[in-house]
Amino acid sequence: MSTSEGSLLQDILNGAGGTAGVSTPEFVPADSPFDEAQRTFLNGLFAGIYALSKQSAGDATTAAQTPLKVFFGSQTGTAESLSKDLRKFAGTRGFKAEIADLDSVAPAELAELQHLLIVAATYGEGEPTDNAQGFYAALMDPDAPGLPASLNFSVCGLGDSSYANFNQVSRDIDRRLEELGATRAAPLVTCDVDYDDDYETWRETVFAEPAFSEAAGSAGPALAEPDAGKPAFDKNHPFIATLINCECLNSAGSQKCVNHIEIALSGGGPDLDYQVGDALGIWPLNDMAEVDSILEHAQLTGTEIVSMKSGSMSLRQALFRSLDLMTVTQKTADDWQVTVDQGTHLIDVLRLDSIEMDAQKLVDGLRTLQPRLYSISSSPNKHPGEVHLTVSEVQYELHGTSRQGVASTFLGSRLTPGAALGVYIHRSSHFYLPDDNDTPLIMIGPGTGVAPFRAFLEEREARQATGKNWLFFGDQHQATDYLYAAQLGDWHETGLLTKLDLAWSRDSAEKVYVQHLIEKDGAEFFQWLEDGAAIYVCGDATRMACDVEQAIINVIAKHGELDQPAAQNYLEDLRKTHRYQRDVY
């Protein structure tokens, strides 16, 4: 046998799992009409083919996993992110999971499934997210079709217990699925803003339940998500950035203080690269004056050592860095045996003469401090190495005393240029510019809702996009509350802003809001839609976004000569094709 034949034989043996010094399986009998070298070669060849067939069979066994559907309702992207985690985790438990948003499925289609998991966020006043509205409405319809008992489901809800309708959407979906006949495989879990532990417990519980564990196929290793690796900086591992500048955009006499904030991201590398439409997560610190007030009313010194999830620390440090000093949940009120109204703060509870408090009891009753997400108001092409925010300082009166927002005043009043702060990029999965630079844009963002549209316009300017741009902006007074007036005015003069409609609610006897201007210019608004325009809305979810949506439906109905249901379907089609996107809070 030649040297090349020997090398080929060794390669085949190695491919079959053989190594030097290990005998080759006997596929060719000794009495076959081949000499020894030929028999050795053929045995190696057949061994390699056999090994490959075994490997393919093994792959097929691993692939024999039980189908699982995971649907999510997500406004900021958290529920979608958890659904991706479920997809990976399900593979290690013998399930092949597919994920999609809730609006991608009709309730009747659920009857074809046997295993279903739903991660649903609640936002606003107990409302479904934008990508769950259609499904939710159809599921709650009295005429919704029945579901078979063979459909095994479980629901995980995301919400904020400081709101009255905490996790309303997930509660409704869980209840309704059971009413329609499906089988609850694991109890509903309603997560608060600090969701990690509750979510992980729910995830483990679901796959341990008989309806899932007994139906599991072959488990495989956890697979990496195809979209990217985990970023170096995230909610739990923020980047330490530097405040460059903070400037109030309102003129003297305004009742508001909206700050333009510039933050340096130098040294963060590609993990801090962002796109317009993304948000910036900010980790605030509490106001030390509030910490002192709480310690005083709790009759504690702050030097007491308390146990936290992250370890032991002084009470003062825990209150300053780690705990929500405002929210008192109903669970906490029950544990402390006090009665609280919606929106009651911790300091109001501590002022009650009847409550006795020790350091650990205080800490155990408080939620952990959470980061805040702010729409980015800059284009990375216009401001490389920087990120800009547009943040209104929250100041108000409650029970006769002044109160303030934690993160907004941290950024606007308690940090000075050069100070450090923890940040991370929260990437948008639904609020982004179209790839086609010719697409007309209609942007509706009163107040601080203008933030992402400043970024959009900077980006379109940098791209030299040819698509038309129409901005609706408004606030209380033009003289004092016209945010980014000079920049918007310049863009209007140069033509980057094709149309600029401004609504001032306190400058006339009749209050004028952006929704009024939409209907006033309804004919042109509808023509832009017919010409392929995409609509973007940013701002308050409770009133503004609802009023704006109704105004758009009215315009479509009137100028498209449609009835209200048909106009709603028109807008729903825009939503499904990503021509109607909202960043509301």
Coordinates of C-alpha atoms in Angstrom, one line a residue, residues 74-75 101 103 123 127-134 428-434 439-445 453 456 472 514-515 518 525 528-529 532-541 543-554 556 567-584:
S74 CA -44.0 42.9 24.7
Q75 CA -43.9 46.7 24.7
D101 CA -45.9 37.7 19.2
D103 CA -51.0 39.0 17.4
Y123 CA -48.8 48.4 30.4
E127 CA -53.8 47.3 28.7
P128 CA -52.3 44.7 26.4
T129 CA -49.1 45.6 24.5
D130 CA -49.3 46.8 20.9
N131 CA -48.4 43.3 19.6
A132 CA -51.0 41.6 21.7
Q133 CA -54.1 43.8 21.2
G134 CA -55.7 41.8 18.4
S428 CA -35.8 48.2 20.2
S429 CA -37.4 45.3 18.5
H430 CA -40.2 47.3 17.0
F431 CA -39.5 51.1 16.9
Y432 CA -37.1 51.7 14.1
L433 CA -36.6 53.6 10.9
P434 CA -37.6 51.9 7.6
T439 CA -40.4 56.2 2.8
P440 CA -42.4 59.2 4.1
L441 CA -42.5 59.5 7.9
I442 CA -45.3 60.9 10.0
M443 CA -43.9 61.5 13.6
I444 CA -46.3 62.3 16.5
G445 CA -44.5 63.3 19.7
F453 CA -37.9 62.0 16.4
F456 CA -34.8 60.1 13.5
F472 CA -46.5 66.8 15.1
V514 CA -51.7 67.1 18.4
Q515 CA -54.8 64.9 17.7
I518 CA -54.2 65.4 12.8
F525 CA -52.6 62.9 6.4
W528 CA -49.5 60.4 2.9
L529 CA -50.7 57.0 4.2
G532 CA -46.8 54.6 1.8
A533 CA -46.0 56.8 4.8
A534 CA -45.1 55.1 8.1
I535 CA -46.6 56.5 11.4
Y536 CA -44.6 56.8 14.6
V537 CA -46.1 57.8 18.0
C538 CA -44.1 58.5 21.1
G539 CA -45.2 59.6 24.6
D540 CA -47.9 59.1 27.2
A541 CA -49.8 55.8 26.8
R543 CA -54.3 59.5 27.2
M544 CA -52.3 61.0 24.4
A545 CA -51.6 57.7 22.5
C546 CA -55.3 56.6 22.7
D547 CA -56.5 60.0 21.6
V548 CA -54.0 60.1 18.7
E549 CA -55.0 56.6 17.6
Q550 CA -58.7 57.5 17.5
A551 CA -57.9 60.7 15.6
I552 CA -56.0 58.6 13.0
I553 CA -58.9 56.2 12.7
N554 CA -61.3 59.1 12.2
I556 CA -59.0 57.1 7.7
A567 CA -60.9 52.1 9.3
Q568 CA -59.7 50.2 12.3
N569 CA -58.8 47.3 10.1
Y570 CA -56.9 49.7 7.8
L571 CA -54.8 50.9 10.8
E572 CA -54.3 47.3 12.0
D573 CA -52.9 46.4 8.6
L574 CA -50.4 49.3 9.0
R575 CA -49.5 47.9 12.4
K576 CA -48.9 44.4 11.0
T577 CA -46.6 45.8 8.2
H578 CA -44.7 47.9 10.7
R579 CA -46.1 51.1 9.2
Y580 CA -47.7 52.1 12.5
Q581 CA -45.2 51.9 15.4
R582 CA -45.5 53.3 19.0
D583 CA -43.1 53.9 21.8
V584 CA -45.5 54.7 24.6

